Coordinates of C-alpha atoms in Angstrom, one line a residue:
X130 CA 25.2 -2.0 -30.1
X131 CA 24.8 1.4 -31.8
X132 CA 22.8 4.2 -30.5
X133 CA 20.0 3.3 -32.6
X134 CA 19.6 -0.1 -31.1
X135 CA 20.4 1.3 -27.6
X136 CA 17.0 4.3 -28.0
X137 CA 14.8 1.2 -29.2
X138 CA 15.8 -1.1 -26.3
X139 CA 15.1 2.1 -23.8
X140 CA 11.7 2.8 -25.9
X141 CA 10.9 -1.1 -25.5
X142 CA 11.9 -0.7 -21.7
X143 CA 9.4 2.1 -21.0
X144 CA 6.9 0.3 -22.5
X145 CA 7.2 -2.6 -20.3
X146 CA 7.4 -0.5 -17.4
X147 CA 3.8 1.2 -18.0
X148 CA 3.1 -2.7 -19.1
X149 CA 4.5 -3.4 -15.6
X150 CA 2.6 -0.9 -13.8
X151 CA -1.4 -2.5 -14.3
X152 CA -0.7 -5.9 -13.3
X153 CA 1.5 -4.6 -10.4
X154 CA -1.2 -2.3 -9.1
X155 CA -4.1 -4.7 -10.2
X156 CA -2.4 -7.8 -8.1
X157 CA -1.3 -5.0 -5.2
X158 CA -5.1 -4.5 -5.0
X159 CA -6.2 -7.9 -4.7
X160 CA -4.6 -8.1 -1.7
X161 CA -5.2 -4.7 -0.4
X162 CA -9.3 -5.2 -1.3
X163 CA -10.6 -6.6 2.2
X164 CA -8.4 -3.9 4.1
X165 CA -9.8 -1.3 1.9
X166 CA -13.6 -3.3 2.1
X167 CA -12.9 -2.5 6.0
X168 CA -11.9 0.8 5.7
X169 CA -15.0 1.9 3.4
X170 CA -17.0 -0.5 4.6
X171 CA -18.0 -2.5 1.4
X172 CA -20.1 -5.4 1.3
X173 CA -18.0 -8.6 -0.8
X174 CA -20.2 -7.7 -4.2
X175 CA -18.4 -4.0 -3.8
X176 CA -15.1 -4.9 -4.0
X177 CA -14.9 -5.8 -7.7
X178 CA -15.9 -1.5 -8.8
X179 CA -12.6 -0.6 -7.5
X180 CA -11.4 -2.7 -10.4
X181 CA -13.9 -2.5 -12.9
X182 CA -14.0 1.8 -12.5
X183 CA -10.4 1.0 -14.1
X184 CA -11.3 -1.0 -16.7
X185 CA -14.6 0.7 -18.2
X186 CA -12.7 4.0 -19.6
X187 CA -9.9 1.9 -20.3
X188 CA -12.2 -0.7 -22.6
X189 CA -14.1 2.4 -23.9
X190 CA -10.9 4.5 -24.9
X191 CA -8.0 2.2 -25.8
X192 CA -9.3 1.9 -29.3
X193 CA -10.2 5.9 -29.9
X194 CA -6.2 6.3 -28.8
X195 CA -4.9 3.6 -31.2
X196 CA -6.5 5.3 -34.1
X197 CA -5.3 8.7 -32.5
X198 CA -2.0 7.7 -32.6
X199 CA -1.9 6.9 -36.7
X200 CA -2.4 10.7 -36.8
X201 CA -0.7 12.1 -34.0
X202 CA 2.6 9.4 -33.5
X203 CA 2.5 7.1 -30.5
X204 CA 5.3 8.9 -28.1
X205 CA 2.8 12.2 -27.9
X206 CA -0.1 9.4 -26.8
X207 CA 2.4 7.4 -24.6
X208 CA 3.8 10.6 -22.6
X209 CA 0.4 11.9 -22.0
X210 CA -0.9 8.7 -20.4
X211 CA 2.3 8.6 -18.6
X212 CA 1.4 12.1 -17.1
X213 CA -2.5 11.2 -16.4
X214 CA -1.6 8.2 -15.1
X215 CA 1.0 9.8 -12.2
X216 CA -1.8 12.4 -11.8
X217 CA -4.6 10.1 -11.3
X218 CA -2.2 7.9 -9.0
X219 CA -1.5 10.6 -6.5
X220 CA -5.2 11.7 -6.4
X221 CA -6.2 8.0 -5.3
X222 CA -3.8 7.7 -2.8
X223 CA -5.8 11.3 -1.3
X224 CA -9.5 9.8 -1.7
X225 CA -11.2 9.8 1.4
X226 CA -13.8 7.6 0.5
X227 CA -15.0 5.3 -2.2
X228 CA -16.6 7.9 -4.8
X229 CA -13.3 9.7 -4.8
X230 CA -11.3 5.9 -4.9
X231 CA -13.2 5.1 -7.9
X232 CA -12.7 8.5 -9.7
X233 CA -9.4 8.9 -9.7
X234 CA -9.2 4.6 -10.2
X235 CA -11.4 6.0 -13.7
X236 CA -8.7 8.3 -14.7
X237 CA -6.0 5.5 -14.3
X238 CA -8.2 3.8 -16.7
X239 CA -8.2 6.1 -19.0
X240 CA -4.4 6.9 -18.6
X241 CA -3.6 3.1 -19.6
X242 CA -5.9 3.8 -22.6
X243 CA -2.9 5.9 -23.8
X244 CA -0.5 3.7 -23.0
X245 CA -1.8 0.3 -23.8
X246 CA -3.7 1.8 -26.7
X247 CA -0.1 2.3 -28.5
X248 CA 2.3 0.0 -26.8
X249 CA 2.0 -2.8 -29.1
X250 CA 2.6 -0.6 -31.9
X251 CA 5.5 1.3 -30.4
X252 CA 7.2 -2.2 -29.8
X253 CA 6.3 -3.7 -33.3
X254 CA 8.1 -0.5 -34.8
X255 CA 11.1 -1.1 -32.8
X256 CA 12.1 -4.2 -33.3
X257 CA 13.4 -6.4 -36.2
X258 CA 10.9 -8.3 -38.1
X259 CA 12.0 -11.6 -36.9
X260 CA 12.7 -10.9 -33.3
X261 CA 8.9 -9.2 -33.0
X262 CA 7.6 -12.4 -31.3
X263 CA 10.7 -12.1 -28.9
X264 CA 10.3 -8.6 -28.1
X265 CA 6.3 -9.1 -27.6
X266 CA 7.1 -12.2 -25.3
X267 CA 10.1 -10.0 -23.2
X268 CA 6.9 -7.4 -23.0
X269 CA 4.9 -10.0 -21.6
X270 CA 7.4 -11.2 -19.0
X271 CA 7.2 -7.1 -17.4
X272 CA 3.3 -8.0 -17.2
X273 CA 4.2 -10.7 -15.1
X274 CA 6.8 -9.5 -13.1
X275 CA 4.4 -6.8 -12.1
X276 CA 1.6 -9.6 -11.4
X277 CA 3.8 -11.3 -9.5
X278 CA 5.4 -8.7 -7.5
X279 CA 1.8 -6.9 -6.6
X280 CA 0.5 -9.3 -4.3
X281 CA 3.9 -9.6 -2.6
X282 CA 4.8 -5.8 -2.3
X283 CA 0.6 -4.8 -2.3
X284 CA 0.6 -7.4 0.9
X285 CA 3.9 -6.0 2.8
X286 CA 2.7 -1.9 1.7
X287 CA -1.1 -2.7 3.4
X288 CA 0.2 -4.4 6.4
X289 CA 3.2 -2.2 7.4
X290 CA 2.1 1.1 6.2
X291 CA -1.4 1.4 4.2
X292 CA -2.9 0.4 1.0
X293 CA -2.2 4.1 -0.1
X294 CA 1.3 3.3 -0.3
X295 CA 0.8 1.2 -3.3
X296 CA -0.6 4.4 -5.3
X297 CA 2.3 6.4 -4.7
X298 CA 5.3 3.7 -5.5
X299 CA 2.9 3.5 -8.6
X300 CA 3.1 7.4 -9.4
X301 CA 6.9 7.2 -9.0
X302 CA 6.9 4.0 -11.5
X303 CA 5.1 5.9 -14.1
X304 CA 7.6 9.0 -13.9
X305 CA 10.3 6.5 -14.5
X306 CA 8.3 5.0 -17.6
X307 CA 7.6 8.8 -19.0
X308 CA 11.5 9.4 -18.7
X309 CA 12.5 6.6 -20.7
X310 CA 10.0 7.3 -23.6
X311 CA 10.3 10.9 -23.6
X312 CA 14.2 10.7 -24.2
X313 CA 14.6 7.4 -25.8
X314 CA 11.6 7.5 -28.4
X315 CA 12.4 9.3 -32.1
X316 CA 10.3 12.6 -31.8
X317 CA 6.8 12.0 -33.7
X318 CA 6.2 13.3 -37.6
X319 CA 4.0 16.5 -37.3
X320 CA 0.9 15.5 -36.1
X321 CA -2.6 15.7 -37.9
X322 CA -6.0 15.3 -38.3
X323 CA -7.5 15.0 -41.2
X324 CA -9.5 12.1 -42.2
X325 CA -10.2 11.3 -38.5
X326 CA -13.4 10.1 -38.0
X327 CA -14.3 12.5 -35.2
X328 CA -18.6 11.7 -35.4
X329 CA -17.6 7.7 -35.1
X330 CA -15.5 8.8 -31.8
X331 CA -18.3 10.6 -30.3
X332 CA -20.2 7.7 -30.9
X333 CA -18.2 4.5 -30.2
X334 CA -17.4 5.8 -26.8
X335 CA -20.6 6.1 -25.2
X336 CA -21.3 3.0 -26.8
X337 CA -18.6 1.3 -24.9
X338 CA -18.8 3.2 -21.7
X339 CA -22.4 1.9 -22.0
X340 CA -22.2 -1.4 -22.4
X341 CA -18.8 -2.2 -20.1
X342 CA -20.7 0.0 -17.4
X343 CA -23.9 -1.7 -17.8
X344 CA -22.0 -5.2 -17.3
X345 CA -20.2 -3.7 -13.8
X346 CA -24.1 -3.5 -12.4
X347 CA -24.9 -6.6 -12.7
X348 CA -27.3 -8.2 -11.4
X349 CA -29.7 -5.2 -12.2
X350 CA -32.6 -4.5 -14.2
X351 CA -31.1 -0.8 -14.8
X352 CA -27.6 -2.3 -15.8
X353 CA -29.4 -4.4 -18.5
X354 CA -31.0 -1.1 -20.0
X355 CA -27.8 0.4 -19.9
X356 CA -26.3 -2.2 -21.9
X357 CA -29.3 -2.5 -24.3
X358 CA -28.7 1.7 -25.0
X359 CA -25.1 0.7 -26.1
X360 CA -25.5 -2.1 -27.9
X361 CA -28.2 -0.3 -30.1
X362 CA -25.1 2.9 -30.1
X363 CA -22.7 0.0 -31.3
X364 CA -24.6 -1.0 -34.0
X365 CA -25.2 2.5 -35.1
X366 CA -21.8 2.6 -35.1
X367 CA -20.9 -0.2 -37.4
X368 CA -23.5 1.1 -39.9
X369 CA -21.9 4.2 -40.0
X370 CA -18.0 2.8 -39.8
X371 CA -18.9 0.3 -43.1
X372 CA -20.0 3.6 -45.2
X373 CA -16.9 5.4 -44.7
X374 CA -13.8 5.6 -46.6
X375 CA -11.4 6.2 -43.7
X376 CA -13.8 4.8 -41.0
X377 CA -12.1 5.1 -36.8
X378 CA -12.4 1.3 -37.3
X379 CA -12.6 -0.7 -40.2
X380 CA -14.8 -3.2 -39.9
X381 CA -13.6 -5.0 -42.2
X382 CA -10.3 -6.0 -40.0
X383 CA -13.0 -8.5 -38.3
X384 CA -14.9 -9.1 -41.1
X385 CA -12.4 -10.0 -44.3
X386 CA -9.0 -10.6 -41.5
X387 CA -10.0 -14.1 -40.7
X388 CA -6.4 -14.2 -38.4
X389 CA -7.2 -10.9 -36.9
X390 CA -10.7 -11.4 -35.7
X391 CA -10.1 -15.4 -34.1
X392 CA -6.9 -13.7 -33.0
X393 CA -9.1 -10.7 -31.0
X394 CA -11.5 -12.9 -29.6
X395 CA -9.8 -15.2 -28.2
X396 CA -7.8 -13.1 -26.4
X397 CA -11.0 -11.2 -25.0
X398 CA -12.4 -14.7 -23.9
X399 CA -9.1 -15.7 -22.6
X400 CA -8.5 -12.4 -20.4
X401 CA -12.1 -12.9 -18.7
X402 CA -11.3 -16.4 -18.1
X403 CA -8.0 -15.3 -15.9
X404 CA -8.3 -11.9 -15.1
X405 CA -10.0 -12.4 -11.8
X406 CA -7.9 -15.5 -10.4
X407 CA -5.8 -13.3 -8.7
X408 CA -8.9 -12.0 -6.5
X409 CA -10.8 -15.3 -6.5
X410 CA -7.6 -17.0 -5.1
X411 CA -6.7 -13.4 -2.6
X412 CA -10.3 -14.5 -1.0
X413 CA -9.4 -18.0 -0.6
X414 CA -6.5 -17.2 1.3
X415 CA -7.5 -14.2 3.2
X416 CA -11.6 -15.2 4.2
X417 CA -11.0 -19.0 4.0
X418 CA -7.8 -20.1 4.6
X419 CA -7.1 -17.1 7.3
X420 CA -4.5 -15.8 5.9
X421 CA -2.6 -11.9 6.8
X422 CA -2.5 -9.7 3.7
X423 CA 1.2 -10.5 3.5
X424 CA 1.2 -13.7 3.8
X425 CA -1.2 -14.0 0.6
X426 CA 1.1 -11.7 -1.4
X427 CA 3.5 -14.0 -0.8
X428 CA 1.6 -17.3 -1.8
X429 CA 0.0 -15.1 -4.9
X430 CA 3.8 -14.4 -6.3
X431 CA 3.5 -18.4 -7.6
X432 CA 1.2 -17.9 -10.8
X433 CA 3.0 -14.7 -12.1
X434 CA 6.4 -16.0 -11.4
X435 CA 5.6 -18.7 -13.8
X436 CA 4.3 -16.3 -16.1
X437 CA 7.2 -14.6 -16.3
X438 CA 9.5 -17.7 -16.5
X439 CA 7.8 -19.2 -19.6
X440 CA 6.6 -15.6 -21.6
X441 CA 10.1 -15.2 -23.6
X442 CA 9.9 -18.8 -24.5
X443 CA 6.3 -18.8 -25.7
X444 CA 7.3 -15.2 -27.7
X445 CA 10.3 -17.2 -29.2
X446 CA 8.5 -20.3 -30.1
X447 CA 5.4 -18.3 -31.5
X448 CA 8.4 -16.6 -34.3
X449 CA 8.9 -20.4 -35.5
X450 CA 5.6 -22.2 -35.1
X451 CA 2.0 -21.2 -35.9
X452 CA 1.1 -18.9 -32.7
X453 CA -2.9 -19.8 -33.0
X454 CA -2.0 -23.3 -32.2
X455 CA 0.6 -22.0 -29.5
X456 CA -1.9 -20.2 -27.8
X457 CA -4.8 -22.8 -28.7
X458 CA -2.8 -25.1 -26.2
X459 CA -1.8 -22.8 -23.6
X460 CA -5.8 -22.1 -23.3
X461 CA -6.6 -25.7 -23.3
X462 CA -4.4 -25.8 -20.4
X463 CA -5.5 -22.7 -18.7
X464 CA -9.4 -24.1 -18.8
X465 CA -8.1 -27.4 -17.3
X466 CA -7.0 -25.7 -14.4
X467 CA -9.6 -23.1 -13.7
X468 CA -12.0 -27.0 -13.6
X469 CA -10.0 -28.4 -11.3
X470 CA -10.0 -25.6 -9.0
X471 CA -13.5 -25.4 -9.3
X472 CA -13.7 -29.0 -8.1
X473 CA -11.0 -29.3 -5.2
X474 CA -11.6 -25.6 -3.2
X475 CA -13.1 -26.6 -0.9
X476 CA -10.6 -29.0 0.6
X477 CA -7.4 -26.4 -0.7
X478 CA -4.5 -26.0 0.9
X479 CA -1.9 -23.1 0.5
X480 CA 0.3 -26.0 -1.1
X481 CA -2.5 -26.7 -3.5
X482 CA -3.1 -23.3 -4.4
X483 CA 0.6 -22.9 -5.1
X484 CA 0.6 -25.9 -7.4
X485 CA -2.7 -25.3 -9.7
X486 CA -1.1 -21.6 -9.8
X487 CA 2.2 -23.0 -11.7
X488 CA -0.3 -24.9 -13.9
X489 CA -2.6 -21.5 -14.6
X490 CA 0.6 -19.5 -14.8
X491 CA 2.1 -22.0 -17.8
X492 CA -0.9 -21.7 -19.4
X493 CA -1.8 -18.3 -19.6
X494 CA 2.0 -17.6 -20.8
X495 CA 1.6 -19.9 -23.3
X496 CA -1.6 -18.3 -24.8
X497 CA -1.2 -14.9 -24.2
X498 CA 1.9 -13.6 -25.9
X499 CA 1.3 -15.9 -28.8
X500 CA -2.2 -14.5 -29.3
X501 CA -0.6 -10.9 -29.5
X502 CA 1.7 -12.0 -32.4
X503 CA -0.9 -13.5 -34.5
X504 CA -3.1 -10.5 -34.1
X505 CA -0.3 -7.6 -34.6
X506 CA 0.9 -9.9 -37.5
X507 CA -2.3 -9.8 -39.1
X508 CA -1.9 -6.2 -40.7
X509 CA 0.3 -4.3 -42.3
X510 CA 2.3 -0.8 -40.9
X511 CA -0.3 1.2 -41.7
X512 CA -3.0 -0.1 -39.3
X513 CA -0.8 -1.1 -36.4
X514 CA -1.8 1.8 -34.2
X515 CA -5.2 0.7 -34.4
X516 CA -4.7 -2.7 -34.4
X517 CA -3.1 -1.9 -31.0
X518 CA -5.8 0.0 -29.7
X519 CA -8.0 -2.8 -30.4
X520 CA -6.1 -5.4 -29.1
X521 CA -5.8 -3.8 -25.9
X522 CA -10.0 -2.8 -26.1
X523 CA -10.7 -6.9 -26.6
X524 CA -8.1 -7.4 -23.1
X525 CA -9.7 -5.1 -21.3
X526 CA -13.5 -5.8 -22.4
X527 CA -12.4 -9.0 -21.3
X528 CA -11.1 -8.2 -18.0
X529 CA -14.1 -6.2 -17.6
X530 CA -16.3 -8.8 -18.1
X531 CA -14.2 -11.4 -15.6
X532 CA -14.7 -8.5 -12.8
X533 CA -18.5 -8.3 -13.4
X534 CA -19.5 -11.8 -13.4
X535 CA -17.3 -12.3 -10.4
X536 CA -19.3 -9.9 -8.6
X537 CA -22.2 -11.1 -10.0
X538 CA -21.3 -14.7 -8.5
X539 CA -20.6 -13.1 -5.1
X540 CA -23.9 -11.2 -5.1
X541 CA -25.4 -14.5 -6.0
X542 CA -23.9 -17.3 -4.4
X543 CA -22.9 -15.8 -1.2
X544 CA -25.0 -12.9 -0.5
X545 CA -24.4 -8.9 1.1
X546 CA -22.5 -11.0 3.6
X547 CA -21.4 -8.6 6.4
X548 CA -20.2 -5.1 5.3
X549 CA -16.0 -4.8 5.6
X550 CA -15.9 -8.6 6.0
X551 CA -15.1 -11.0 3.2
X552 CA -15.2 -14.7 4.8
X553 CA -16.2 -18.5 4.1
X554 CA -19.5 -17.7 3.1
X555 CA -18.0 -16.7 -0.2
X556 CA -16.1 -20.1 -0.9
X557 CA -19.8 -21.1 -3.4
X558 CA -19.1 -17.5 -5.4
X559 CA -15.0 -18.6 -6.0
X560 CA -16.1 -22.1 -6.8
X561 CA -18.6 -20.9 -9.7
X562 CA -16.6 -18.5 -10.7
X563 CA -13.5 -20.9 -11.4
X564 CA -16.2 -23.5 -13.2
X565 CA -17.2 -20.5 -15.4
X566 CA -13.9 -19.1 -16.5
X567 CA -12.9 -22.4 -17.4
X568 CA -15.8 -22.6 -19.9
X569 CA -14.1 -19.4 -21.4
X570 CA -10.5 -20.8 -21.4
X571 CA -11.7 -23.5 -23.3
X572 CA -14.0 -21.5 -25.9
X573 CA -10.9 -19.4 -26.4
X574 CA -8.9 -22.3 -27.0
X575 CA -11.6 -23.2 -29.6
X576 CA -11.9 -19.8 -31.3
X577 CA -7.5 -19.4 -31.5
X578 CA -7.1 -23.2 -32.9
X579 CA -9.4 -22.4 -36.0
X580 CA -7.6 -19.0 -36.6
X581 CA -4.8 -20.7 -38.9
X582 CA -2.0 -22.9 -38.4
X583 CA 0.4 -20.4 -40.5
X584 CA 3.6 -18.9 -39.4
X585 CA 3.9 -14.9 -39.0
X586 CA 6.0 -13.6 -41.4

């Protein structure tokens, strides 16, 4: 292996780690929530802002930062999420109460805009044509590792020492991620700006902050009107982006793309249909079951570790066979099991929630790397930073939408309950919630099977 090869395996490296670094700290948390429900005294609807204050800058950003980084190179994007991100870390594990949580849990949002806006793109230009599906899937597997070691090391960091403990093992994580890229990763052509579509930035961003933000109120007639403001600011802003030669996002990428656009909604629909089952399952074990923190982690390590497993084999397999389908059946699988649970929790066991995990886990690894190949493969060089951005805007509008109707089910289905206590009386909310999502899984699995049956070249 030359030097060449051994600077694009480091670049690939640092990019899983900040890949790592979400999932880890978003599976840490769904442990750590009722402990940090007690601590701030949060009634059960609460607990989903500390997520969801993550993911609205993230949805609203990730795309703006894509497009940045076709005019400014993705390493000076990459290291300066990697900074904020450390920053924001160490700030939350300071916050004395839930205002200061969620604000520095907004500026780890918008550090992973950097970093997941260009991290597709930084991987697509560093490896070999035909071993992109591989080095996607390998990607994929950090995810995972991350999901599945959060829970565990989130559970052992919240019982032994506190759930600030996770923030700071994060921080040092991200330094570790900013040293890889900033020596490993070809220095960037001399950045510019001409051509970028600076009044489309000022107004996509509102536009997203408004309607992602509006969703996180729900149920409320003021988060509706928030959401009506920004869907009437996104619509200005598709007027405006189809008059433009050099438009922040061409809409015709959804419009004429027919792989791109089945490829970038299914994997929205897909996200919102499993982001949550990490929490869902976290109050299962912890309010119903009776479960310690620990002790959850350690039951929640099942789905992941099955992610992980089975990621490098759905990237390899998605290089030789039609990834739509690929990802088609992983959904179809990932809906089945989200029904069942829906149907059986209330007579679960801890064995039962370890088995439906393995099938969830098998399923999500078989849609979700797949469904990154057929997007990224969908364009050419020039419009892989954006591509990026947006692929990582339709994950995370996804995810943000799986947080907000899962508080919405708790808020409906079980109530304010009492504040710092997250019990029984929210086994209705987790049931709906898994009957839901698997109405998504499957629409996703619809949406990816009619997106092509063609290999990625």
């Amino acid at each position: 292996m030359d030097q060449l090869e051994r600077r694009q395996y480091w670049s690939q490296a640092a990019v899983g780690l900040a890949s790592f670094l979400t999932p880890f700290l978003n599976g840490a948390l769904a442990v750590a929530m009722p402990s940090i429900g007690r601590e701030f005294s949060l009634y059960p609807h609460q607990l989903p802002l500390v997520v969801l204050a993550h993911l609205v800058p993230a949805a609203a950003f990730m795309a703006i930062f894509g497009r940045l980084s076709d005019h400014l190179g993705n390493k000076r994007i990459f290291l300066c999420g990697s900074v904020l991100f450390i920053c924001a870390s160490v700030t939350a594990t300071l916050a004395p109460n839930l205002p200061a949580l969620l604000a520095a849990r907004a500026m780890q949002g918008l550090a992973d805009s950097m970093t997941f806006g260009v991290g597709a793109a930084i991987l697509m230009d560093s490896a070999a044509s035909e071993r992109r599906g591989r080095a996607l899937g390998l990607n994929l597997m950090f995810v995972y590792v991350g999901l599945a070691l959060g829970p565990l090391v989130g559970g052992i960091l919240t019982a032994s020492v506190s759930w600030r403990a996770i923030f700071v093992l994060c921080a040092l994580i991200g330094a570790g991620a900013c040293t890889l890229i900033a020596r490993n990763r070809p220095p960037d052509a001399p950045g510019h700006m001409a051509g970028f579509d600076w009044t489309g930035a000022v107004t996509y961003v509102p536009a997203m902050l408004a309607l992602v933000g509006g969703l996180a109120t729900q149920p409320s007639l003021w988060g509706l009107g928030v959401m009506a403001a920004g869907a009437l600011l996104g619509a200005r802003f598709v007027r405006m982006q189809a008059r433009l030669k050099s438009p922040l996002i061409a809409p015709q990428l959804f419009t004429d793309n027919h792989r791109f656009s089945h490829a970038a909604f299914a994997g929205a629909f897909g996200y919102t249909a499993a982001f949550s089952t990490s929490l869902l399952l976290s109050i299962t074990l912890q309010g119903v079951l009776g479960l310690s923190p620990g002790a959850a982690g350690v039951f929640l390590l099942v789905q992941p570790a099955t992610q992980a497993l089975l990621s490098p084999l759905a990237g390899t397999l998605s290089d030789r066979i039609a990834p739509t389908r690929l990802s088609a059946l992983g959904l179809g699988v990932l809906g089945l099991g989200l029904w069942a649970l829906a149907a059986w929790s209330e007579g679960l066991t801890t064995a039962g929630v370890a088995g439906f995990q393995i099938v969830l886990g098998a399923g999500f690894a078989f849609f979700a790397s797949p469904n990154i190949h057929a997007l990224m493969g969908s364009v050419d060089t020039t419009r892989r930073g954006v591509a990026s951005g947006l692929l990582a805007t339709m994950r995370t509008s996804g995810m943000s939408l799986s947080m907000a109707l899962t508080g919405v089910m708790l808020a409906l289905f079980s109530g304010d309950g009492a504040a710092g206590r997250v019990g029984a009386e929210a086994l209705p909310a987790v049931r709906a919630a898994f009957a839901l999502f698997g109405c998504f899984a499957m629409l996703a699995a619809w949406i990816s099977f009619r997106g092509g049956r063609d290999k990625i070249a």
